[in-house]
PDB file of C-alpha atoms in Angstrom:
ATOM      1  CA  MET A 262     -20.628  31.506  14.872  1.00  0.00           C
ATOM      2  CA  LYS A 263     -21.446  30.833  11.217  1.00  0.00           C
ATOM      3  CA  ASN A 264     -17.924  31.839  10.158  1.00  0.00           C
ATOM      4  CA  ASP A 265     -16.465  29.458  12.755  1.00  0.00           C
ATOM      5  CA  ILE A 266     -18.430  26.541  11.307  1.00  0.00           C
ATOM      6  CA  ILE A 267     -17.321  27.338   7.753  1.00  0.00           C
ATOM      7  CA  PHE A 268     -13.703  27.692   8.908  1.00  0.00           C
ATOM      8  CA  MET A 269     -13.812  24.353  10.755  1.00  0.00           C
ATOM      9  CA  ARG A 270     -15.407  22.671   7.745  1.00  0.00           C
ATOM     10  CA  THR A 271     -12.632  24.026   5.508  1.00  0.00           C
ATOM     11  CA  ILE A 272      -9.936  22.758   7.881  1.00  0.00           C
ATOM     12  CA  ASN A 273     -11.574  19.322   8.048  1.00  0.00           C
ATOM     13  CA  THR A 274     -11.900  19.178   4.253  1.00  0.00           C
ATOM     14  CA  ASN A 275      -8.236  20.119   3.803  1.00  0.00           C
ATOM     15  CA  LYS A 276      -7.161  17.544   6.389  1.00  0.00           C
ATOM     16  CA  LEU A 277      -9.267  14.876   4.685  1.00  0.00           C
ATOM     17  CA  TYR A 278      -7.724  15.796   1.315  1.00  0.00           C
ATOM     18  CA  ASP A 279      -4.203  15.596   2.780  1.00  0.00           C
ATOM     19  CA  LEU A 280      -4.922  12.205   4.323  1.00  0.00           C
ATOM     20  CA  GLY A 281      -6.268  10.999   0.978  1.00  0.00           C
ATOM     21  CA  GLN A 282      -3.076  12.142  -0.729  1.00  0.00           C
ATOM     22  CA  GLN A 283      -0.950  10.301   1.844  1.00  0.00           C
ATOM     23  CA  LEU A 284      -3.026   7.152   1.374  1.00  0.00           C
ATOM     24  CA  ALA A 285      -2.600   7.351  -2.403  1.00  0.00           C
ATOM     25  CA  LYS A 286       1.197   7.598  -1.980  1.00  0.00           C
ATOM     26  CA  ILE A 287       1.224   4.609   0.373  1.00  0.00           C
ATOM     27  CA  ASP A 288      -0.900   2.625  -2.078  1.00  0.00           C
ATOM     28  CA  LEU A 289       1.494   3.389  -4.937  1.00  0.00           C
ATOM     29  CA  GLU A 290       4.465   2.340  -2.811  1.00  0.00           C
ATOM     30  CA  ALA A 291       2.706  -0.896  -1.833  1.00  0.00           C
ATOM     31  CA  LYS A 292       2.020  -1.677  -5.501  1.00  0.00           C
ATOM     32  CA  ARG A 293       5.672  -0.996  -6.356  1.00  0.00           C
ATOM     33  CA  LEU A 294       6.850  -3.300  -3.568  1.00  0.00           C
ATOM     34  CA  ARG A 295       4.426  -6.026  -4.676  1.00  0.00           C
ATOM     35  CA  MET A 296       5.896  -5.815  -8.172  1.00  0.00           C
ATOM     36  CA  GLU A 297       9.422  -6.118  -6.765  1.00  0.00           C
ATOM     37  CA  ILE A 298       8.400  -9.233  -4.839  1.00  0.00           C
ATOM     38  CA  LEU A 299       6.741 -10.728  -7.926  1.00  0.00           C
ATOM     39  CA  ASP A 300       9.868  -9.997  -9.986  1.00  0.00           C
ATOM     40  CA  PHE A 301      12.080 -11.626  -7.363  1.00  0.00           C
ATOM     41  CA  ILE A 302       9.884 -14.733  -7.256  1.00  0.00           C
ATOM     42  CA  ALA A 303       9.795 -14.906 -11.052  1.00  0.00           C
ATOM     43  CA  GLN A 304      13.597 -14.666 -11.260  1.00  0.00           C
ATOM     44  CA  HIS A 305      14.410 -16.864  -8.239  1.00  0.00           C
ATOM     45  CA  PRO A 306      11.442 -19.158  -7.511  1.00  0.00           C
ATOM     46  CA  GLN A 307      13.469 -21.743  -5.589  1.00  0.00           C
ATOM     47  CA  ASP A 308      15.238 -19.125  -3.492  1.00  0.00           C
ATOM     48  CA  ALA A 309      11.974 -17.394  -2.648  1.00  0.00           C
ATOM     49  CA  MET A 310      10.420 -20.606  -1.395  1.00  0.00           C
ATOM     50  CA  SER A 311      13.474 -22.127   0.306  1.00  0.00           C
ATOM     51  CA  MET A 312      14.467 -18.950   2.183  1.00  0.00           C
ATOM     52  CA  GLY A 313      11.402 -19.255   4.344  1.00  0.00           C
ATOM     53  CA  ALA A 314      11.033 -15.486   4.263  1.00  0.00           C
ATOM     54  CA  LEU A 315       8.006 -15.765   2.024  1.00  0.00           C
ATOM     55  CA  ARG A 316       5.122 -17.883   3.190  1.00  0.00           C
ATOM     56  CA  VAL A 317       2.585 -17.067   0.546  1.00  0.00           C
ATOM     57  CA  ASN A 318       0.503 -18.326  -2.275  1.00  0.00           C
ATOM     58  CA  TYR A 319       1.518 -16.772  -5.617  1.00  0.00           C
ATOM     59  CA  SER A 320      -2.051 -15.785  -6.515  1.00  0.00           C
ATOM     60  CA  ARG A 321      -2.412 -14.008  -3.175  1.00  0.00           C
ATOM     61  CA  ILE A 322       0.622 -11.839  -3.940  1.00  0.00           C
ATOM     62  CA  LYS A 323      -1.027 -10.682  -7.136  1.00  0.00           C
ATOM     63  CA  LYS A 324      -4.042  -9.569  -5.091  1.00  0.00           C
ATOM     64  CA  GLY A 325      -1.813  -7.843  -2.564  1.00  0.00           C
ATOM     65  CA  GLU A 326      -2.447 -10.343   0.220  1.00  0.00           C
ATOM     66  CA  PHE A 327       1.027 -11.373   1.300  1.00  0.00           C
ATOM     67  CA  TYR A 328       3.126 -11.498   4.406  1.00  0.00           C
ATOM     68  CA  ILE A 329       6.870 -11.180   4.724  1.00  0.00           C
TER      69      ILE A 329
END
């Protein structure tokens, strides 16, 4: 019984670690995409606003609060 509890705790800890790693990768990708959007807006401000694809406030993009 005691060994079962330790085994389950180890599995849960490993799963939690794996999920944390996946979340870190997603966060890095989101930051990279935010930078791409900021670069596009900086290079083509009129296009970004006139396309209608971006309906955002520039300061919100910096914080990561944007919608495409």
